[in-house]
Short mmCIF file of C-alpha atoms and ligand atoms in Angstrom, two decimals:
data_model
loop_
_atom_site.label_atom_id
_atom_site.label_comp_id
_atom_site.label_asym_id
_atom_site.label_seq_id
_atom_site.Cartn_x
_atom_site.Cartn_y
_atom_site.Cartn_z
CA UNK A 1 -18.98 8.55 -1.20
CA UNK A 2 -16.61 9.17 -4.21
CA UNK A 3 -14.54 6.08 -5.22
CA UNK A 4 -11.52 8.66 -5.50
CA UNK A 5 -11.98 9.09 -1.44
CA UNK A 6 -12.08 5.91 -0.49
CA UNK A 7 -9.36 5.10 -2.73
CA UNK A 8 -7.33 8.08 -0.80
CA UNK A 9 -7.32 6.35 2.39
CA UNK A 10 -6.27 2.99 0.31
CA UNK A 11 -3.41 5.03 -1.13
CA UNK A 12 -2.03 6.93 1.79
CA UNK A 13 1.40 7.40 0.85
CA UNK A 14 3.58 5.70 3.96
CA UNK A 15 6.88 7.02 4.71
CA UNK A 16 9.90 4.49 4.46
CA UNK A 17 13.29 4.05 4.83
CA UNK A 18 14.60 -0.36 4.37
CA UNK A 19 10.97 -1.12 5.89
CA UNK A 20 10.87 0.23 8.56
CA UNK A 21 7.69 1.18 10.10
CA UNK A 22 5.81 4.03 10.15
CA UNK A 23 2.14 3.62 11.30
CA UNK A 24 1.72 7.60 11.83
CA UNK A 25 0.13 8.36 9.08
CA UNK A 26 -3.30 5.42 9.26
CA UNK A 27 -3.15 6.15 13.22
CA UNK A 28 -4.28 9.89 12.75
CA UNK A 29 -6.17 8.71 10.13
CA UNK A 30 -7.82 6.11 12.16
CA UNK A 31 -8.21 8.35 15.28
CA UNK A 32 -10.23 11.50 13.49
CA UNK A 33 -12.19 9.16 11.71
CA UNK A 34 -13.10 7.42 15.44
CA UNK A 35 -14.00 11.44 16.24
CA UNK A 36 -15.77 11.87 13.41
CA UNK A 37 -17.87 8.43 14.52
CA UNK A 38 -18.54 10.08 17.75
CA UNK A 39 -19.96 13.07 16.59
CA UNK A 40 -16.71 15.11 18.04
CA UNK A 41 -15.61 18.38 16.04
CA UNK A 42 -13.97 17.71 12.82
CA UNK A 43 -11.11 20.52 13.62
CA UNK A 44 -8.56 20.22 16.83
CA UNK A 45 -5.60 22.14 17.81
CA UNK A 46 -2.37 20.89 17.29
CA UNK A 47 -1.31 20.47 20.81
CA UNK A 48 -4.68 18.27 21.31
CA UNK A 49 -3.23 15.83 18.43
CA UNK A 50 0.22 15.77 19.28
CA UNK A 51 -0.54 14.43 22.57
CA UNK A 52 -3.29 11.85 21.10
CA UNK A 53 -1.13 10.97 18.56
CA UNK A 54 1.82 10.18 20.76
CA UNK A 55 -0.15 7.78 22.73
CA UNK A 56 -1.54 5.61 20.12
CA UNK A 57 2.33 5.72 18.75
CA UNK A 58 3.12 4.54 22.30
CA UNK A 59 0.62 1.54 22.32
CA UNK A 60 1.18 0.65 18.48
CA UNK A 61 4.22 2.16 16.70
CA UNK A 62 7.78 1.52 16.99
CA UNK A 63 10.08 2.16 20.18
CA UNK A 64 11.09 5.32 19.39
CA UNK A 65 12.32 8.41 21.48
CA UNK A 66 10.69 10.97 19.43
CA UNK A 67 8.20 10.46 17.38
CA UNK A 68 7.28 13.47 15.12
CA UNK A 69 3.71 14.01 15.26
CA UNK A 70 4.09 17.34 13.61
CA UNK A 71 4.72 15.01 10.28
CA UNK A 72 1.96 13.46 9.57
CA UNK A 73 -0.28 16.28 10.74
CA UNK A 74 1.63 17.93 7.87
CA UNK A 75 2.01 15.92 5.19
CA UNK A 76 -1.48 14.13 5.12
CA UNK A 77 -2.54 17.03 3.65
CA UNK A 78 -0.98 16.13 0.05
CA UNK A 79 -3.38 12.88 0.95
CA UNK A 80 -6.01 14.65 0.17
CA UNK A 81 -8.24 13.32 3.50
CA UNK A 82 -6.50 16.22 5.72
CA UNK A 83 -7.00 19.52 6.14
CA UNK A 84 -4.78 21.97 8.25
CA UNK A 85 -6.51 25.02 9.15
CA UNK A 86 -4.29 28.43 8.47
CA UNK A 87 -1.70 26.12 6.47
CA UNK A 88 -0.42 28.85 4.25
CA UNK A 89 1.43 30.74 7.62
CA UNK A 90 3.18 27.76 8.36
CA UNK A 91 6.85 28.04 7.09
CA UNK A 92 8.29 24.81 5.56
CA UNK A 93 11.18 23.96 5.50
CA UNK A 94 13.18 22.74 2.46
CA UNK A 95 12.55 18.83 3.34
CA UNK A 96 8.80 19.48 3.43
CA UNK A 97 8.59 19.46 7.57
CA UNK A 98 7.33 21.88 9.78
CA UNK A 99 8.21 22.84 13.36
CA UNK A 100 5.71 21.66 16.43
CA UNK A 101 6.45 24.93 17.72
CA UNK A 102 4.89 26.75 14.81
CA UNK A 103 2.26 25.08 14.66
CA UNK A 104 1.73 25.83 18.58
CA UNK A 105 2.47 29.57 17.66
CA UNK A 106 -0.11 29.76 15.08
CA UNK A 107 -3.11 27.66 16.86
CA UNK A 108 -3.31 25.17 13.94
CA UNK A 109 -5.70 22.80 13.70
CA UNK A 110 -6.47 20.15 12.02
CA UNK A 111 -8.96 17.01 10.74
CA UNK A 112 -11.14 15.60 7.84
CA UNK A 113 -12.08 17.66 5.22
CA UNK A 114 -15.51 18.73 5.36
CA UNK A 115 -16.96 16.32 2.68
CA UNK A 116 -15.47 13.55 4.28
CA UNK A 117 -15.85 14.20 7.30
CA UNK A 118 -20.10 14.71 6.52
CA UNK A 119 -20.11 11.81 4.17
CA UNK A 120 -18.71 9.79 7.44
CA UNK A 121 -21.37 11.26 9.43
CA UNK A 122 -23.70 10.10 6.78
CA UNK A 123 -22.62 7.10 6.41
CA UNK A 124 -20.76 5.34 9.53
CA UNK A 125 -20.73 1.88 8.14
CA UNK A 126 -19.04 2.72 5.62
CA UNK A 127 -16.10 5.26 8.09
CA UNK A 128 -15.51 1.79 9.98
CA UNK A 129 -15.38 -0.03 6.48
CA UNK A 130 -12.24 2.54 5.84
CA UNK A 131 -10.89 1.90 9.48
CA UNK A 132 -10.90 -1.44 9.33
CA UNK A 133 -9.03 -1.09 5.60
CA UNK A 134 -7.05 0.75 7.03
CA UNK A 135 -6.20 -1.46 10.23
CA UNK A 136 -5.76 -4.25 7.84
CA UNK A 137 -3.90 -2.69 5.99
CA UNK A 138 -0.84 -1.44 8.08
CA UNK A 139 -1.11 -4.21 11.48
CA UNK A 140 -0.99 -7.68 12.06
CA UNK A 141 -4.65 -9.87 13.01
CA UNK A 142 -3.36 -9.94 16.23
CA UNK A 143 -3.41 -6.41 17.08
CA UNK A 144 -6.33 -4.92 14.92
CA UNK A 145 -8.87 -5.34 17.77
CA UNK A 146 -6.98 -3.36 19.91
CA UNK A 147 -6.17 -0.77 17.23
CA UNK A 148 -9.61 -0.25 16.32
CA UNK A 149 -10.70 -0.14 20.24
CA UNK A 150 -8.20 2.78 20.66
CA UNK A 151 -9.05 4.95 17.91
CA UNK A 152 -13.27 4.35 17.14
CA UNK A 153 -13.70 3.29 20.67
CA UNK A 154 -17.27 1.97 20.73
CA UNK A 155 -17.70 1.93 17.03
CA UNK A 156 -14.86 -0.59 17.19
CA UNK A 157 -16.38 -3.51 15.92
CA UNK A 158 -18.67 -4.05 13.32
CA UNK A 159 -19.31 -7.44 12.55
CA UNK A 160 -22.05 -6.28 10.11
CA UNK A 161 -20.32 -4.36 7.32
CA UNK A 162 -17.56 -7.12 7.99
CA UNK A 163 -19.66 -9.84 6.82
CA UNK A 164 -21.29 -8.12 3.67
CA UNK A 165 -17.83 -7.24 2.59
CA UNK A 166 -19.37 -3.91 1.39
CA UNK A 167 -16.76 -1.38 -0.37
CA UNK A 168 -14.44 -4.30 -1.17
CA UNK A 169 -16.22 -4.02 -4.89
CA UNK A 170 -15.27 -0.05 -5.06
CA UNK A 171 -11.58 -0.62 -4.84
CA UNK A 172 -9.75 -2.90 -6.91
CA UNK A 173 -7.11 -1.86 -4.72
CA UNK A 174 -8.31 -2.99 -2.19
CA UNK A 175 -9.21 -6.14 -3.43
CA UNK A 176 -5.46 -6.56 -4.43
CA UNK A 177 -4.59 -5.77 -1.08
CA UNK A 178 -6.84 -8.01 0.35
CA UNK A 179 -5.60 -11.03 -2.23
CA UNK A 180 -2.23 -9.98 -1.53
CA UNK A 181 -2.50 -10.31 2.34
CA UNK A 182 -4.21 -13.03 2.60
CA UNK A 183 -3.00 -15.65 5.38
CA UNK A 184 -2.36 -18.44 2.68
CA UNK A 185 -2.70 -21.90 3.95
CA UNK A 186 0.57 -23.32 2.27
CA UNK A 187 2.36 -20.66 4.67
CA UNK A 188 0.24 -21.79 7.68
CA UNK A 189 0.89 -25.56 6.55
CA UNK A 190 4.54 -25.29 5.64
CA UNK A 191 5.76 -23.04 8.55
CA UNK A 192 3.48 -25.82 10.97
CA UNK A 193 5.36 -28.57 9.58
CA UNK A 194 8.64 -27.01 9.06
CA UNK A 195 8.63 -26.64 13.53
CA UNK A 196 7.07 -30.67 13.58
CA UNK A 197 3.62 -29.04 14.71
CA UNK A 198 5.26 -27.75 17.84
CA UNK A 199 5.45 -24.20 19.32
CA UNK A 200 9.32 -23.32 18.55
CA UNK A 201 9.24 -21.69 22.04
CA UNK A 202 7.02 -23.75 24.16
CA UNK A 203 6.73 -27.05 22.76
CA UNK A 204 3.12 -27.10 22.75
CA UNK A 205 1.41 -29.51 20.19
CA UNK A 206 -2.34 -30.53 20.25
CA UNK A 207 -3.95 -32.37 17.30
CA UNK A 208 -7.53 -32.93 17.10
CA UNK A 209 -9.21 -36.02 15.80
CA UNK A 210 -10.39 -34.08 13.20
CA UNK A 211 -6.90 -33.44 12.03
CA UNK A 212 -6.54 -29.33 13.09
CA UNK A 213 -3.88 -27.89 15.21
CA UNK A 214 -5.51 -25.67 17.57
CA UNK A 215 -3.99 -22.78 18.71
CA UNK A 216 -0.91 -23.08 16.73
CA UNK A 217 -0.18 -20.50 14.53
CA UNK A 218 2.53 -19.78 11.64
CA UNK A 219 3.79 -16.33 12.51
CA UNK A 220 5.25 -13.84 10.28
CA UNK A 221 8.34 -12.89 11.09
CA UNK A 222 8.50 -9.28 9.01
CA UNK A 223 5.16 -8.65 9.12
CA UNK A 224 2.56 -9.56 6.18
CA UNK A 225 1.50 -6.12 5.88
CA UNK A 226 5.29 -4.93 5.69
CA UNK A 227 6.06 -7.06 2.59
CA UNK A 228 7.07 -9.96 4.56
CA UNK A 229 7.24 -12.48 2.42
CA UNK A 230 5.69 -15.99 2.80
CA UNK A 231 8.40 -18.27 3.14
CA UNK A 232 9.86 -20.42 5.69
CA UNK A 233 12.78 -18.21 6.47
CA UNK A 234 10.00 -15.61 7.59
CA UNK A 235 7.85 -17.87 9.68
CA UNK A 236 8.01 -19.46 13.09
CA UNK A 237 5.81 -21.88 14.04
CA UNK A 238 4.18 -20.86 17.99
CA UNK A 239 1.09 -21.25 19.86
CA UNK A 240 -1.72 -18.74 20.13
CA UNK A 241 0.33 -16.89 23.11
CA UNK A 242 3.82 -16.31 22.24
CA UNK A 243 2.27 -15.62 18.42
CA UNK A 244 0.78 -12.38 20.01
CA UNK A 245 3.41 -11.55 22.54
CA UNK A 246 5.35 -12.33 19.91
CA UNK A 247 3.48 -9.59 17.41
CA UNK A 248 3.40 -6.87 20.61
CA UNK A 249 6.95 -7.42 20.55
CA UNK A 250 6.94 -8.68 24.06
CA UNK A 251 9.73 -10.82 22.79
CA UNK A 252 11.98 -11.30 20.27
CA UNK A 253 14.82 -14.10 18.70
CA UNK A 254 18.26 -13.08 18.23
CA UNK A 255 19.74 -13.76 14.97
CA UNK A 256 22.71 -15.27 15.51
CA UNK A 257 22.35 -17.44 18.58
CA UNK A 258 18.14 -17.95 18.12
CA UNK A 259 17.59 -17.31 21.80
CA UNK A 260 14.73 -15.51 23.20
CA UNK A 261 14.79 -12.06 24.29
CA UNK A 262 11.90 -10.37 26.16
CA UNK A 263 11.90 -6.73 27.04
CA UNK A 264 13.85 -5.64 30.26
CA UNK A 265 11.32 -3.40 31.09
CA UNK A 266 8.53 -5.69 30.71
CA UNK A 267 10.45 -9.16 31.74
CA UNK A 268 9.85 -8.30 35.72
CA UNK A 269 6.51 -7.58 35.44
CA UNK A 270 5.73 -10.71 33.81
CA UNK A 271 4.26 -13.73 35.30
CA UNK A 272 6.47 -17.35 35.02
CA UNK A 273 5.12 -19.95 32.73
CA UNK A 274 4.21 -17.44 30.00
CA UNK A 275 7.68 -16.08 27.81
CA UNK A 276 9.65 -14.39 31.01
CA UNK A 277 11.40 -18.02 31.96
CA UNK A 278 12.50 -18.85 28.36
CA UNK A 279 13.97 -14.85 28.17
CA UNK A 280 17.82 -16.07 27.16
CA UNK A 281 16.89 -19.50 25.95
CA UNK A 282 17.10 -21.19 22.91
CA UNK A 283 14.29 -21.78 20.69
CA UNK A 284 12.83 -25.49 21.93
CA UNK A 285 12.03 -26.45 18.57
CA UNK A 286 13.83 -25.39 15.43
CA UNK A 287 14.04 -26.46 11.62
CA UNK A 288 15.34 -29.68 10.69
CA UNK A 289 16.83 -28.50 7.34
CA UNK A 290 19.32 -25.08 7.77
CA UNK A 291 17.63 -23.60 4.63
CA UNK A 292 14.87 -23.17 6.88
CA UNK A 293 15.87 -21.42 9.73
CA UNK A 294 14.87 -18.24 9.97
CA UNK A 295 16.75 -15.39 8.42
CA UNK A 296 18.68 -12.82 10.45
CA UNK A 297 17.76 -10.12 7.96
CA UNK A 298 14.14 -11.03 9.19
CA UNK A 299 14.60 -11.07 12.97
CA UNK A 300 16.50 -7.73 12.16
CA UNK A 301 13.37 -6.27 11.26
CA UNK A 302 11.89 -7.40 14.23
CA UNK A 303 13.90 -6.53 16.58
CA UNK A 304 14.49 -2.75 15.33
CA UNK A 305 10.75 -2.23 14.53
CA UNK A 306 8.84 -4.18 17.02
CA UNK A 307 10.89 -5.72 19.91
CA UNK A 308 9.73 -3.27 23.00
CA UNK A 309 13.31 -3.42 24.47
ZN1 ZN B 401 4.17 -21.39 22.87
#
């Protein structure tokens, strides 16, 4: 494969307005190349796609009420790893949309171009390479297994390619990306001692011998991959648990009082002893210094981009 393709799907423009998120984009991305893995048909219909496309959104994106899969179906094209079948009878409109209904009308499909699409089928470790770039690239650790389940299914996990690091030397991109992103240990460290080794919502605290704090994890607030930066004001010290319920946006902490909020929808179903009986308390353990506490503009961006409520 061309380093110019690879280096497509490392470049894939992302759509945003004061950071919020917009995960459309890698998810179709993600989900034709899990076709393509499975020896499905490169092209689908529209409809097909809207309705796939919705439900990953569902699982991964943002709460939203309406989420638009007519725009990335669109504008990957300009990508260049997208191809829309019968694209020139599609009106556009001035702002460089197009209507779902149109596309309906016309029986538009889409997918990978052809040369991707056979260089995939060619070459698979290298398709879940990309995915997993791509996973990296746009969620948090926490949630990339599951991302990658959704979309490649049983090509999910490939521990092989993983290890050999293969395509990282293609892309110095990527390998900025990669630098970029990765979890430094001074955040882990500071963030850990910043909460006194303690779980700011649980309490939990476990040293071994050794001197490592299982289970305890400095979380980013904003995420990593959304230019979060890492410094104390975006980190919260929690265990293992509330880091991913946390990250799922099971709950969140509101900026002004630091109390706990977990989803109304989801707080019932919820078993005690996990977040629901600390929804509306404080945080158990917070800074000791106030120019570490974290930052409403941070818990903001939580709230409005992953909090479930
Ligand atoms: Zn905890």
């Amino acid at each position: 494969m061309s380093k110019n393709l690879l280096e497509n799907f490392d470049k894939l423009t992302i759509w945003r307005r004061r950071g919020e998120r917009a995960p459309h984009k890698p998810l179709l991305a993600l989900w034709a190349i899990g076709r393509c893995l499975r020896g499905e048909d490169r092209l689908v219909e529209y409809e097909v796609i809207h309705a796939s496309l919705v439900t990953l959104l569902r699982s991964f994106g943002p709460p939203r009420r309406n989420y638009k899969p007519q725009e990335p179906f669109w504008r990957m094209q300009k990508d260049e790893i997208w191809e829309v079948t019968e694209a020139h009878r599609v009106p556009e409109q001035s702002n460089g949309s197009v209507s779902p209904s149109d596309l309906r009308r016309l029986n538009v499909c889409g997918g990978l171009p052809s040369k991707i699409y056979e260089t995939f089928r060619q070459d698979r470790v290298r398709a879940q390479m990309v995915a997993e770039r791509l996973v990296d690239a746009h969620f948090p650790q926490t949630m990339r297994a599951a991302v990658l389940e959704a979309t490649l299914g049983e090509f999910a996990f490939n521990e092989m390619a993983l290890e050999s690091g293969i395509g990282i030397e293609h892309s110095p991109l990527l390998a900025s990306i990669l630098s970029r992103r990765s979890r430094t240990p001074q955040f882990r460290n500071t963030i850990l001692r910043t909460y006194d080794y303690r779980c700011a919502v649980c309490g939990y605290s476990f040293q071994f011998p050794e001197g490592y704090w299982p289970a305890l994890e400095a979380a980013h607030i904003q995420w990593h991959s959304h230019c979060g930066p890492d410094i104390s004001t975006n980190g919260l010290s929690l265990c293992a648990l509330h880091h991913e319920l946390f990250d799922w946006g099971i709950f969140t902490v509101q900026p002004d009082t630091l109390s706990i909020s977990v989803a109304t929808d989801i707080l019932r179903q919820l078993p005690e002893n996990t977040i629901a009986n600390y929804h509306g308390t404080p945080l158990q353990v917070v800074p000791k210094r106030n120019c570490d506490y974290p930052a409403a503009k941070y818990l903001d961006w939580h709230s409005r981009n992953v909090f479930r409520d």
